[in-house]
Amino acid sequence: MRITVCCTDTKADPWLAGLRAAFPSATVENWAPGAAAADYAVVWAPPQQFLDEQPQLKALFNIGAGVDALMKMRLPAGAAVVRLDDAGMSVQMAEYVSHAVIRHFREFDGYEADVQQGKWSFRKPRMRADFPVGVMGLGVLGQRVARTLLQFDFPVRGWSRSAKTVEGVRCFAGEEGFEAFLAATRILVCLLPLTPDTEGIMNRQTLSRLMPGGYVINVARGGHLVEDDLLALVDSGHLAGAMLDVFRTEPLPAGHAFWQHPKISVTPHTSARTLREESIAQIAGKIAALESGQPIATLAGVVDLNKRY
Amino acid sequence: MRITVCCTDTKADPWLAGLRAAFPSATVENWAPGAAAADYAVVWAPPQQFLDEQPQLKALFNIGAGVDALMKMRLPAGAAVVRLDDAGMSVQMAEYVSHAVIRHFREFDGYEADVQQGKWSFRKPRMRADFPVGVMGLGVLGQRVARTLLQFDFPVRGWSRSAKTVEGVRCFAGEEGFEAFLAATRILVCLLPLTPDTEGIMNRQTLSRLMPGGYVINVARGGHLVEDDLLALVDSGHLAGAMLDVFRTEPLPAGHAFWQHPKISVTPHTSARTLREESIAQIAGKIAALESGQPIATLAGVVDLNKRY
């Protein structure tokens, strides 16, 4: 068995070492043009040349949860695409979103600004019933986030492409449920896959439908949000603000209006980082399963190439 | 039946209105010196004169979870003291502590400072196994906080005066368990009642026993913490910092070292505010139970005057 690692912007050595430890008799190597034909590839943003040179690949293991970049490429015809399935990401997402929701709801930014001025002053407690949180995308990450928010007694709504049931969450589905979902949401959390269907899904029209004082938390992809539309709605006061981890262009370009906006918080795509050990263990487990004859369709995280996620 | 409201620093009218609505045939009045003898009192920091003038009171309902101030006063001999039992406070505590733990663990303060300088930079993800959280005090509030932290997969420890069991939490008890609890804790959360036994429980000696890089979250009472000891340990680097909601003197005096300390975050005693509607409903429910003959010892939140909480 031969496994090739082809990851842009990622140190290859620890991945090579981890996979070699898992499969001592396999050949595990970092890709270079002209490399030998591999059975499996572990990839992050691989060059097209890699994919073109390896038409025999049985599976591509993406070391992230989102495969939108890969879906835009020409893939080996017989290769399954497998994304990370949680692997330590859902708890990070739950943390990031909980922090953002609580910080906004409890006005901790405002308290911090007061304290910086030496001010000891109370704000009127807000009622959590007035702050329903709507989670778009109810996969592994979205469901974990929704369940965590329920722990804080927020009303939680969920929206997904196909109907899903999450205990305690008021679920909406499909295009026909989208408006009702937005109208029942004040804090909007985006955890959707980025596909042609969801590109720009947060725009002037849709964000206008949120409850007044809406707040946007984007932890999916920059492409989900029409950035100028968000800015206009925040500046007009319809939206109270946003906490954004992902952007159309990353790193966020110097001079972008988000950097210093008083109502928009920015983090550098750090909401859920790929945890190397968990990810190697997960991918190695899946390769071992395939080698022992398990059908690939039964693996968690196999991408539906029609749906593109 | 006569109910007297005697609350310093609190608007009496909404409490009077709420209690009158609950008991239309009762006399509900705001206390003034020389007032008629009441059956029940609803109090917050009442003057000693009030207590001295009302020796016949059957019960004092404290509109907060902590009764430390009341325990220092001369109480009517036959009066039970009843504190709020959750009444919407535990979820607020869970929010406050989760926000503080996540913010510290995920270094969101550091990211925010980077962004203010226009810097897009990653920090190495920390392992949550290295950040066990220890909750001191396992009453209604402490247990809710501990259970919420488990949702984020942190190792959680608990410490209480008498042995308790909380699923998923490594529990320690009593003086004999205190050192082991501290040694197994990196983020220390104080939710203890303030009593002569717990006054100054967070001091140089005890805080030194936390794991290196310890972090302190105090949402109980300022009296639990020896403030200068905390400052010394933060400044020496043994502790990474603190998030404090309560102080020896409140409001925190101008010029206090906590105001501008780069590693200490301050909020103005806002971690869990008394929610008026929930509290009135809870107190009215307890008065109705007593009036219907239920023994007072069976009510939730009755203070053990020997333990003082």
Coordinates of C-alpha atoms in Angstrom, one line a residue, chain B residues 15-303:
Chain B
W15 CA -41.4 43.4 44.4
L16 CA -44.4 44.9 46.2
A17 CA -46.5 44.7 43.0
G18 CA -45.5 41.1 42.3
L19 CA -46.1 39.9 45.8
R20 CA -49.5 41.7 45.9
A21 CA -50.5 40.0 42.7
A22 CA -49.5 36.6 44.2
F23 CA -51.4 37.2 47.4
P24 CA -54.3 39.6 46.8
S25 CA -55.7 39.2 50.3
A26 CA -52.4 39.8 52.1
T27 CA -50.9 43.1 53.2
V28 CA -47.7 43.6 51.4
E29 CA -45.8 46.7 52.3
N30 CA -42.4 48.4 52.1
W31 CA -40.7 48.6 55.5
A32 CA -40.4 51.8 57.4
P33 CA -39.3 52.1 61.0
G34 CA -42.2 51.2 63.4
A35 CA -44.1 49.2 60.7
A36 CA -46.6 46.6 61.9
A37 CA -45.4 43.0 62.7
A38 CA -45.1 40.9 59.6
D39 CA -45.3 37.2 59.0
Y40 CA -42.7 37.1 56.3
A41 CA -40.0 39.4 55.1
V42 CA -38.4 39.7 51.7
V43 CA -34.9 41.3 52.2
W44 CA -31.7 42.4 50.7
A45 CA -29.1 43.9 53.1
P46 CA -31.7 45.0 55.6
P47 CA -30.7 47.4 58.4
Q48 CA -30.3 45.8 61.8
Q49 CA -33.1 48.0 63.1
F50 CA -35.6 46.2 60.8
L51 CA -34.5 42.8 62.2
D52 CA -34.7 44.0 65.8
E53 CA -38.2 45.4 65.3
Q54 CA -39.6 42.2 63.8
P55 CA -38.8 39.4 66.3
Q56 CA -42.0 37.5 65.3
L57 CA -41.0 36.9 61.7
K58 CA -41.4 33.3 60.5
A59 CA -39.1 33.5 57.6
L60 CA -36.7 35.9 55.8
F61 CA -36.5 35.5 52.1
N62 CA -33.2 36.7 50.8
I63 CA -33.3 38.0 47.2
G64 CA -29.9 36.5 46.3
A65 CA -28.2 33.2 46.5
G66 CA -25.5 34.4 49.1
V67 CA -26.6 35.1 52.7
D68 CA -23.2 36.0 54.1
A69 CA -24.2 39.6 54.9
L70 CA -27.3 38.4 56.7
M71 CA -25.4 35.8 58.6
K72 CA -23.3 38.6 60.2
M73 CA -26.5 40.2 61.7
R74 CA -28.6 39.5 64.8
L75 CA -31.6 37.6 63.4
P76 CA -35.1 37.2 64.8
A77 CA -34.9 34.0 67.0
G78 CA -37.6 32.0 65.3
A79 CA -37.0 33.1 61.7
A80 CA -35.9 30.7 59.0
V81 CA -33.6 32.2 56.4
V82 CA -34.3 31.2 52.9
R83 CA -32.0 32.1 50.0
L84 CA -32.9 32.0 46.3
D85 CA -32.5 28.5 44.9
D86 CA -31.3 29.0 41.3
A87 CA -34.3 31.2 40.2
G88 CA -32.5 31.8 36.9
M89 CA -29.0 32.3 38.4
S90 CA -27.4 29.0 37.6
V91 CA -27.7 29.5 33.9
Q92 CA -26.1 32.9 34.2
M93 CA -23.3 31.5 36.2
A94 CA -22.8 28.7 33.6
E95 CA -22.6 31.4 31.0
Y96 CA -20.2 33.6 32.8
V97 CA -17.8 30.8 33.7
S98 CA -18.0 29.2 30.3
H99 CA -17.2 32.5 28.7
A100 CA -14.3 33.1 31.0
V101 CA -12.9 29.5 30.6
I102 CA -13.2 29.5 26.8
R103 CA -11.8 33.0 26.5
H104 CA -8.8 32.0 28.5
F105 CA -8.3 28.6 27.0
R106 CA -8.8 29.7 23.4
E107 CA -6.7 32.9 23.9
F108 CA -9.5 35.1 22.5
D109 CA -8.1 38.1 24.4
G110 CA -4.8 37.6 22.6
Y111 CA -6.5 37.3 19.2
E112 CA -8.5 40.4 19.9
A113 CA -5.3 42.3 20.7
D114 CA -3.7 41.0 17.5
V115 CA -6.7 42.1 15.4
Q116 CA -6.6 45.6 16.9
Q117 CA -3.1 45.8 15.4
G118 CA -4.2 44.5 12.1
K119 CA -2.4 41.2 12.7
W120 CA -3.7 37.9 11.3
S121 CA -1.7 35.3 13.2
F122 CA -2.3 31.8 14.6
R123 CA -1.6 30.5 18.0
K124 CA -0.7 26.9 18.6
P125 CA -3.9 25.1 19.7
R126 CA -3.8 24.1 23.3
M127 CA -4.8 20.7 24.5
R128 CA -7.9 20.8 26.8
A129 CA -6.4 17.8 28.7
D130 CA -3.9 20.4 30.0
F131 CA -6.6 22.7 31.3
P132 CA -8.5 20.9 34.0
V133 CA -11.1 23.1 35.6
G134 CA -11.8 22.9 39.3
V135 CA -15.1 24.1 40.7
M136 CA -15.2 24.9 44.4
G137 CA -18.7 24.7 45.8
L138 CA -21.0 22.1 44.4
G139 CA -24.4 23.5 45.3
V140 CA -27.1 24.3 42.7
L141 CA -24.8 26.8 41.0
G142 CA -21.6 24.9 41.2
Q143 CA -23.1 21.7 39.8
R144 CA -24.7 23.5 36.9
V145 CA -21.4 25.1 36.1
A146 CA -19.5 21.8 36.3
R147 CA -22.0 20.0 34.1
T148 CA -21.8 22.8 31.5
L149 CA -18.0 22.7 31.4
L150 CA -18.2 18.9 30.8
Q151 CA -20.0 19.8 27.5
F152 CA -16.8 21.3 26.3
D153 CA -14.8 18.2 27.2
F154 CA -12.7 19.8 29.8
P155 CA -11.5 17.6 32.6
V156 CA -13.6 18.9 35.5
R157 CA -12.9 18.6 39.2
G158 CA -15.2 19.6 42.1
W159 CA -14.6 20.4 45.7
S160 CA -17.1 20.7 48.5
R161 CA -17.2 20.7 52.3
S162 CA -19.1 17.4 52.4
A163 CA -18.6 14.7 49.8
K164 CA -20.8 15.0 46.7
T165 CA -21.1 13.0 43.5
V166 CA -21.5 14.7 40.2
E167 CA -21.4 12.5 37.1
G168 CA -18.3 13.0 35.1
V169 CA -16.7 15.2 37.7
R170 CA -13.8 14.1 39.8
C171 CA -15.0 15.2 43.2
F172 CA -12.9 16.0 46.3
A173 CA -14.2 16.9 49.7
G174 CA -13.3 18.5 53.0
E175 CA -10.0 19.8 54.2
E176 CA -8.3 16.4 53.6
G177 CA -9.2 16.6 49.9
F178 CA -8.3 20.2 49.3
E179 CA -4.7 19.9 48.4
A180 CA -5.3 17.1 45.9
F181 CA -8.1 19.1 44.4
L182 CA -5.8 22.2 43.9
A183 CA -3.0 20.1 42.5
A184 CA -5.4 18.6 39.9
T185 CA -6.7 22.0 38.9
R186 CA -5.5 24.6 36.4
I187 CA -8.5 26.9 36.1
L188 CA -10.0 27.5 39.5
V189 CA -13.7 28.6 39.8
C190 CA -15.0 29.8 43.1
L191 CA -18.7 29.3 43.8
L192 CA -18.5 28.8 47.5
P193 CA -20.7 30.4 50.1
L194 CA -18.8 33.0 52.1
T195 CA -18.5 31.8 55.7
P196 CA -15.8 32.1 58.4
D197 CA -14.4 28.8 57.0
T198 CA -14.1 30.0 53.4
E199 CA -13.1 33.6 54.0
G200 CA -9.7 34.1 52.3
I201 CA -9.7 30.5 51.0
M202 CA -7.9 31.7 47.8
N203 CA -4.6 32.9 49.2
R204 CA -0.9 32.7 48.4
Q205 CA -0.5 29.2 49.9
T206 CA -3.6 27.7 48.3
L207 CA -3.2 29.4 44.9
S208 CA 0.4 28.3 44.8
R209 CA -0.7 24.7 44.8
L210 CA -2.6 25.1 41.5
M211 CA -1.0 23.6 38.4
P212 CA 1.5 26.0 36.8
G213 CA -0.2 28.6 34.6
G214 CA -3.3 28.6 36.8
Y215 CA -6.2 30.9 36.2
V216 CA -8.7 32.1 38.8
I217 CA -12.4 32.8 38.2
N218 CA -14.2 34.3 41.2
V219 CA -18.0 34.5 40.9
A220 CA -18.7 34.0 44.6
R221 CA -17.7 36.8 47.0
G222 CA -14.7 39.1 47.2
G223 CA -14.0 37.9 50.7
H224 CA -12.9 34.5 49.3
L225 CA -9.8 36.0 47.7
V226 CA -6.8 37.6 49.2
E227 CA -6.4 40.1 46.5
D228 CA -2.7 41.0 47.1
D229 CA -1.8 37.3 47.1
L230 CA -3.4 36.9 43.7
L231 CA -1.6 40.0 42.3
A232 CA 1.7 38.7 43.6
L233 CA 1.2 35.3 42.0
V234 CA 0.1 36.7 38.7
D235 CA 3.0 39.2 38.6
S236 CA 5.5 36.4 39.5
G237 CA 4.1 34.4 36.6
H238 CA 2.9 31.4 38.6
L239 CA -0.7 32.3 37.7
A240 CA -1.6 33.2 34.2
G241 CA -4.4 35.6 35.2
A242 CA -7.9 35.9 36.6
M243 CA -11.4 36.9 35.7
L244 CA -13.1 38.4 38.7
D245 CA -16.7 39.5 39.2
V246 CA -16.6 40.2 43.0
F247 CA -14.2 42.2 45.2
R248 CA -13.4 42.9 48.8
T249 CA -14.8 46.4 48.3
E250 CA -17.6 47.0 45.7
P251 CA -17.7 49.0 43.6
L252 CA -14.0 48.3 43.1
P253 CA -12.2 51.4 44.4
A254 CA -10.7 53.8 41.9
G255 CA -7.0 53.2 41.5
H256 CA -7.2 49.5 42.5
A257 CA -4.6 47.4 40.8
F258 CA -7.2 45.2 39.2
W259 CA -8.7 47.9 37.0
Q260 CA -6.0 48.1 34.5
H261 CA -4.1 44.9 35.1
P262 CA -3.3 43.3 31.7
K263 CA -3.8 39.8 33.0
I264 CA -6.9 40.4 35.2
S265 CA -10.4 40.9 33.8
V266 CA -12.9 42.7 35.9
T267 CA -16.7 42.7 35.7
P268 CA -19.0 44.7 38.1
H269 CA -20.6 41.9 40.1
T270 CA -22.8 41.0 37.2
S271 CA -22.1 37.2 36.8
A272 CA -25.6 36.2 38.0
R273 CA -28.2 38.9 38.6
T274 CA -31.3 38.4 40.6
L275 CA -34.1 38.0 38.0
R276 CA -37.1 39.7 39.5
E277 CA -39.9 37.7 38.0
E278 CA -38.4 34.3 38.6
S279 CA -37.5 35.4 42.2
I280 CA -40.9 36.7 43.1
A281 CA -42.5 33.6 41.7
Q282 CA -40.1 31.4 43.7
I283 CA -40.6 33.3 47.0
A284 CA -44.4 33.5 46.5
G285 CA -44.4 29.7 45.9
K286 CA -42.5 29.1 49.1
I287 CA -44.8 31.4 51.1
A288 CA -47.9 29.7 49.7
A289 CA -46.3 26.3 50.6
L290 CA -45.7 27.5 54.2
E291 CA -49.2 28.9 54.5
S292 CA -50.7 25.6 53.4
G293 CA -48.8 23.9 56.2
Q294 CA -45.7 22.6 54.5
P295 CA -42.8 22.3 57.1
I296 CA -40.2 25.0 56.4
A297 CA -37.3 22.5 56.6
T298 CA -38.6 20.9 53.4
L299 CA -38.2 24.1 51.3
A300 CA -35.3 24.4 48.9
G301 CA -32.8 27.1 49.9
V302 CA -33.4 27.1 53.7
V303 CA -30.1 28.2 55.3

